[in-house]
mmCIF file of C-alpha atoms in Angstrom:
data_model
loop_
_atom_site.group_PDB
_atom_site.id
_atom_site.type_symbol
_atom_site.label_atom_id
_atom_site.label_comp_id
_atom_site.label_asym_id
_atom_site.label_seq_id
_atom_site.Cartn_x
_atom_site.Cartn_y
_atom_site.Cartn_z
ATOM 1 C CA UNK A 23 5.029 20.898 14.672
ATOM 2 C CA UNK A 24 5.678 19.061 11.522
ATOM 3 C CA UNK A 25 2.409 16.918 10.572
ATOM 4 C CA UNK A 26 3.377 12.819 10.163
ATOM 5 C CA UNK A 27 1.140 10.629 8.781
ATOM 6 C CA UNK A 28 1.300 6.538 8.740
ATOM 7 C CA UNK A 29 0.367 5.072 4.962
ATOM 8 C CA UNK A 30 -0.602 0.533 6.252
ATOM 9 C CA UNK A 31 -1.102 -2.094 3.904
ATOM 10 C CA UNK A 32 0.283 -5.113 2.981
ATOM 11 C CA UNK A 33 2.156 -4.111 -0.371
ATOM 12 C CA UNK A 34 2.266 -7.377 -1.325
ATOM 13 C CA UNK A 35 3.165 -6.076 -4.284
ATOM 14 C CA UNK A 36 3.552 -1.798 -4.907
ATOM 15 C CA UNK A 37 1.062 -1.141 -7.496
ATOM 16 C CA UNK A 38 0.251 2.140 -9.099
ATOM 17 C CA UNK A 39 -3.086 2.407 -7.115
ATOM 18 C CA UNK A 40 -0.617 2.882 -4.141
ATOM 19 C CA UNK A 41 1.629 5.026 -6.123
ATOM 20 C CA UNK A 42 -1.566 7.434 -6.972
ATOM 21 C CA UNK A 43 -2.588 7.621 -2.570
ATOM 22 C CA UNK A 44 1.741 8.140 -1.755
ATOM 23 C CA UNK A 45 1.421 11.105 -4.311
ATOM 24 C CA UNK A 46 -1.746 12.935 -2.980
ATOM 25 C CA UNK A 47 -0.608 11.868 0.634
ATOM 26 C CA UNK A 48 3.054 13.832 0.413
ATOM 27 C CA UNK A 49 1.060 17.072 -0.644
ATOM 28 C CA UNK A 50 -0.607 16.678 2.812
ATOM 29 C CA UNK A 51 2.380 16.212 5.516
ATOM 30 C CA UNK A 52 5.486 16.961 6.292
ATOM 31 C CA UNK A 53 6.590 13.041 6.522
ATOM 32 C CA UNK A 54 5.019 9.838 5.444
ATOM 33 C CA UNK A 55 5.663 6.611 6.733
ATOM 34 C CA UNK A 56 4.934 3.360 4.690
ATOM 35 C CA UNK A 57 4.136 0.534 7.108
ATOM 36 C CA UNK A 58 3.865 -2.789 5.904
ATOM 37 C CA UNK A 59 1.286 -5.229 7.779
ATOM 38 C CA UNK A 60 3.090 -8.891 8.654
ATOM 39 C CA UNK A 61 0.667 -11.231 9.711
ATOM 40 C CA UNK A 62 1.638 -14.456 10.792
ATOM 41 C CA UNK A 63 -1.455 -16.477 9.370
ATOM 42 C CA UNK A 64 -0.960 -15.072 5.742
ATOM 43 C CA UNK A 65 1.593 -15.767 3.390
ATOM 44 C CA UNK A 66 2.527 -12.935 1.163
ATOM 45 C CA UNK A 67 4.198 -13.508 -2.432
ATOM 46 C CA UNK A 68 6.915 -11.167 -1.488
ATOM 47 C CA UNK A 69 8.846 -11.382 2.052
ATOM 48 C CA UNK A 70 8.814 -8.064 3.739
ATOM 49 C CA UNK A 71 12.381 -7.516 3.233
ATOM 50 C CA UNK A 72 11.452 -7.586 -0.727
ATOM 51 C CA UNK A 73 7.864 -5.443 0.163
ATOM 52 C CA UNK A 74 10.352 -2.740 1.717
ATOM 53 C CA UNK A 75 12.824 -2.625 -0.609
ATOM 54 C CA UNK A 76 9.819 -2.244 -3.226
ATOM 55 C CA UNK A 77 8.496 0.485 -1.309
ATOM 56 C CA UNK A 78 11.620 2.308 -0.858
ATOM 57 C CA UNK A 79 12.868 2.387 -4.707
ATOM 58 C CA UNK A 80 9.446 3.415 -5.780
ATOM 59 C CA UNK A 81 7.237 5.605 -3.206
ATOM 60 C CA UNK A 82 10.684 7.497 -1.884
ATOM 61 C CA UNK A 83 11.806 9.225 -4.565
ATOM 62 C CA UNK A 84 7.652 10.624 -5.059
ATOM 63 C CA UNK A 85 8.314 11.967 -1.888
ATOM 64 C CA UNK A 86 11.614 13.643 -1.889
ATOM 65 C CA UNK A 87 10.433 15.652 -5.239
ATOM 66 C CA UNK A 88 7.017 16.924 -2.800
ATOM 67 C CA UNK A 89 9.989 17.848 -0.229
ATOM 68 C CA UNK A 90 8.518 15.613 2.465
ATOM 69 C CA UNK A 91 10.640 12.998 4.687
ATOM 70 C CA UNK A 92 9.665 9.246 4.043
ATOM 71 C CA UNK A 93 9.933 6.492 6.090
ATOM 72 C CA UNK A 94 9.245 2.251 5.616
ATOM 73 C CA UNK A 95 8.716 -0.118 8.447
ATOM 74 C CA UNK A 96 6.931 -3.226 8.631
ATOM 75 C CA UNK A 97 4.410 -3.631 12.373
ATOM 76 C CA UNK A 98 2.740 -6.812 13.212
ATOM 77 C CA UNK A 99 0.135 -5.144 15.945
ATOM 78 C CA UNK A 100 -2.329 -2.530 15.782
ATOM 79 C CA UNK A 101 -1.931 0.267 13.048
ATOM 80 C CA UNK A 102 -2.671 2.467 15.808
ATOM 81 C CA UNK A 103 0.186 1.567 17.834
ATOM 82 C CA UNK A 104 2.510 1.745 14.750
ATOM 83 C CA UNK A 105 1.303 5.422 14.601
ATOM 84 C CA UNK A 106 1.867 6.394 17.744
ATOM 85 C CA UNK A 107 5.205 4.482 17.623
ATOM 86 C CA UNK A 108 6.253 7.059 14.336
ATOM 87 C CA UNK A 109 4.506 9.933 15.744
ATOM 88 C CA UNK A 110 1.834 9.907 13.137
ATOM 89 C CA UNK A 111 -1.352 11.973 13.929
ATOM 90 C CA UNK A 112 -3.249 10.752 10.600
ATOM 91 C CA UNK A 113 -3.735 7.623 8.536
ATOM 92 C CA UNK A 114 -3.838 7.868 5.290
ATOM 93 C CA UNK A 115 -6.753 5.488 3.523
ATOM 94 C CA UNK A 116 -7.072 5.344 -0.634
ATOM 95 C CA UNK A 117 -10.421 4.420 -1.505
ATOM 96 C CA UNK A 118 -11.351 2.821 -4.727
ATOM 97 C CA UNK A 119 -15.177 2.351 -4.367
ATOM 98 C CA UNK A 120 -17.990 2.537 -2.469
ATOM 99 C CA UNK A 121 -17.033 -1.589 -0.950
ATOM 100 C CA UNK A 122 -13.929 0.364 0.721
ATOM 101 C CA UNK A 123 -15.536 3.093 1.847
ATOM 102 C CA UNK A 124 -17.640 0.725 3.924
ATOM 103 C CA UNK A 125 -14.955 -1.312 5.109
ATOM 104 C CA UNK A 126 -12.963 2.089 5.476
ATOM 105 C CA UNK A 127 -15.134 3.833 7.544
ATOM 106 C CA UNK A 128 -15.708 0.782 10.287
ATOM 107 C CA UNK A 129 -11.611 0.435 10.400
ATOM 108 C CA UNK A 130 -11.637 4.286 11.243
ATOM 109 C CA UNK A 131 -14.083 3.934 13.848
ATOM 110 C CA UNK A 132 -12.301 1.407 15.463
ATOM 111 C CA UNK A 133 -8.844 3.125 15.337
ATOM 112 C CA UNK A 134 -10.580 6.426 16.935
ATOM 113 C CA UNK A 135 -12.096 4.470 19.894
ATOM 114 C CA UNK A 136 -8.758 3.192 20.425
ATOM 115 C CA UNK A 137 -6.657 6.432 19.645
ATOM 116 C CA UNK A 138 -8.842 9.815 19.218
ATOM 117 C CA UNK A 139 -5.722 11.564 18.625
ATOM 118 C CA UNK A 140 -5.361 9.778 15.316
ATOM 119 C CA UNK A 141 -7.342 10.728 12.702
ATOM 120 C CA UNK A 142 -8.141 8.992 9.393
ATOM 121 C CA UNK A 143 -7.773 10.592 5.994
ATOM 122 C CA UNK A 144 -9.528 9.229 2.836
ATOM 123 C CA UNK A 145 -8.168 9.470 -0.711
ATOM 124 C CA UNK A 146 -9.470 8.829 -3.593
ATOM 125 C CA UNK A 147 -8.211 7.084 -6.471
ATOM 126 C CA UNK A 148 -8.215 8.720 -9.705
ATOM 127 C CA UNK A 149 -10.113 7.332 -12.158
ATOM 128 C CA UNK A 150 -7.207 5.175 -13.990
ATOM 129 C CA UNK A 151 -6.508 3.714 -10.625
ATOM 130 C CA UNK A 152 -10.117 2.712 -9.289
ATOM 131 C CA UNK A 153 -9.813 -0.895 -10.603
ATOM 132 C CA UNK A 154 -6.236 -1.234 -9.431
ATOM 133 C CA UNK A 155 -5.331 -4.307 -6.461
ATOM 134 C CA UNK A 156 -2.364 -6.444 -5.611
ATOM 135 C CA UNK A 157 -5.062 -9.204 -5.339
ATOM 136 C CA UNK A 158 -5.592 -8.529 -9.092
ATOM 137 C CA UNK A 159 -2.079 -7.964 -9.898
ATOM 138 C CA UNK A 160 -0.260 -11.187 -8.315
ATOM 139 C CA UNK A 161 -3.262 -13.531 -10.250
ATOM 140 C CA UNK A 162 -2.787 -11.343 -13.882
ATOM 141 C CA UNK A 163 0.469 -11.985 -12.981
ATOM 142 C CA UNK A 164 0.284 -15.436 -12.211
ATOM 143 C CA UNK A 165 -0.850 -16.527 -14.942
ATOM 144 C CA UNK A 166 1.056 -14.943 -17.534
ATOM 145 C CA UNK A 167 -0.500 -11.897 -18.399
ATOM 146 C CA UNK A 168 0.469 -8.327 -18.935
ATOM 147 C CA UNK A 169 0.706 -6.240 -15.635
ATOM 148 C CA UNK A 170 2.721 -3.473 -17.098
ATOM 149 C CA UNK A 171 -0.351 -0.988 -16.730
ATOM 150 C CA UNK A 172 -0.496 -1.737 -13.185
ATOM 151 C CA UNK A 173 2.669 -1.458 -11.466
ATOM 152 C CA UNK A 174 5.523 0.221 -11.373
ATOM 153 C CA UNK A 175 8.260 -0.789 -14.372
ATOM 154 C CA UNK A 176 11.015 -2.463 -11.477
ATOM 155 C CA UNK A 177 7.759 -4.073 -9.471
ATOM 156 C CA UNK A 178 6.745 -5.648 -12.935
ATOM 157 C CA UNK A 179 10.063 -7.562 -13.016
ATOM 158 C CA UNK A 180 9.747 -8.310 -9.737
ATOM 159 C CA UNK A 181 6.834 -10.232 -10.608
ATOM 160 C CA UNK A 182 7.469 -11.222 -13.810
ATOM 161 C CA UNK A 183 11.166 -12.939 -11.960
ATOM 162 C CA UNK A 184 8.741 -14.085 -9.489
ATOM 163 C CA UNK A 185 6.815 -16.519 -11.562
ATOM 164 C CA UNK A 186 9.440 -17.325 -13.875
ATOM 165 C CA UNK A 187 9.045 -20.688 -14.913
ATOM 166 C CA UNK A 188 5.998 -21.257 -13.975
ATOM 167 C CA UNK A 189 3.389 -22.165 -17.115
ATOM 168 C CA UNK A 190 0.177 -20.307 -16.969
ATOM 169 C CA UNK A 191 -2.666 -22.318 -16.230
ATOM 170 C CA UNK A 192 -4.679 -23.574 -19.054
ATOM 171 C CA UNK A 193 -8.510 -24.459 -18.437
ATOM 172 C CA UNK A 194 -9.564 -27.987 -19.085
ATOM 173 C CA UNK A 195 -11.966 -28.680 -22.493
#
């Protein structure tokens, strides 16, 4: 039985810490799925039509060179029932620090009491990834600076398109 395994965040944008988790994740299973969280009470810099399209042009191709099947999809309930609904038996988790693990390991908990036949999988980032977030990413961004190292080259223009016209802020003296 091929092994599927669900990859959830918000994507909000793709950065290169995600990049790192897609690449050690395809070397795991036979098909990774992307899913994109949409939550109604937060408003993402990129619709999800945008986060998907972001996710396809830059995770897919990682995985067709492992020779595993990828999938996108964007789930507004529990990650748990977006598994199921792929037929994932793992979720794959990067983990930058020891402030994810923590967070990590409570999510996990909570997803087992709710569905023991999903299991959690941690990754680690690699070092050059560690300080990596899309919280980071869209403020660097924001305000002008260089995100290059950060994200892939297309996501960069993304962003770069995306705040176009818009003069970085300048502290008050």
């Amino acid at each position: 039985m091929p092994r599927a395994a669900l990859y959830a965040g918000s994507f909000d944008p793709v950065t290169n810490g995600h990049l790192d988790v897609v690449r050690r994740a395809v070397r795991l299973v036979d098909r990774l799925v992307l899913a994109i969280g949409i939550h109604p009470g937060k408003a993402p810099l990129f619709p999800a039509e945008e986060r998907l399209a972001m996710v396809r042009e830059t995770c897919e191709p990682i995985a067709r060179e492992a020779g595993c099947a990828f999938g996108c999809i964007t789930f507004d309930d529990l990650v748990v029932a977006a598994a199921r609904r792929e037929g994932a038996t793992l979720l794959i988790r990067g983990l930058r620090d020891g402030t994810d693990l923590d967070y990590e390991m409570q999510m996990a908990g909570m997803n087992e009491a709710m569905a023991p036949e999903v299991q959690t999988v941690f990754l680690p980032a690699s070092p050059i990834t560690r300080p990596i977030t899309a919280t980071l990413v869209r403020q660097i961004a924001g305000m002008g600076g260089d995100i290059s190292a950060f994200v892939p080259k297309s996501v960069a223009v993304r962003l770069k398109s995306r705040f176009a016209g818009q003069a970085p802020k300048k502290s008050s003296e």
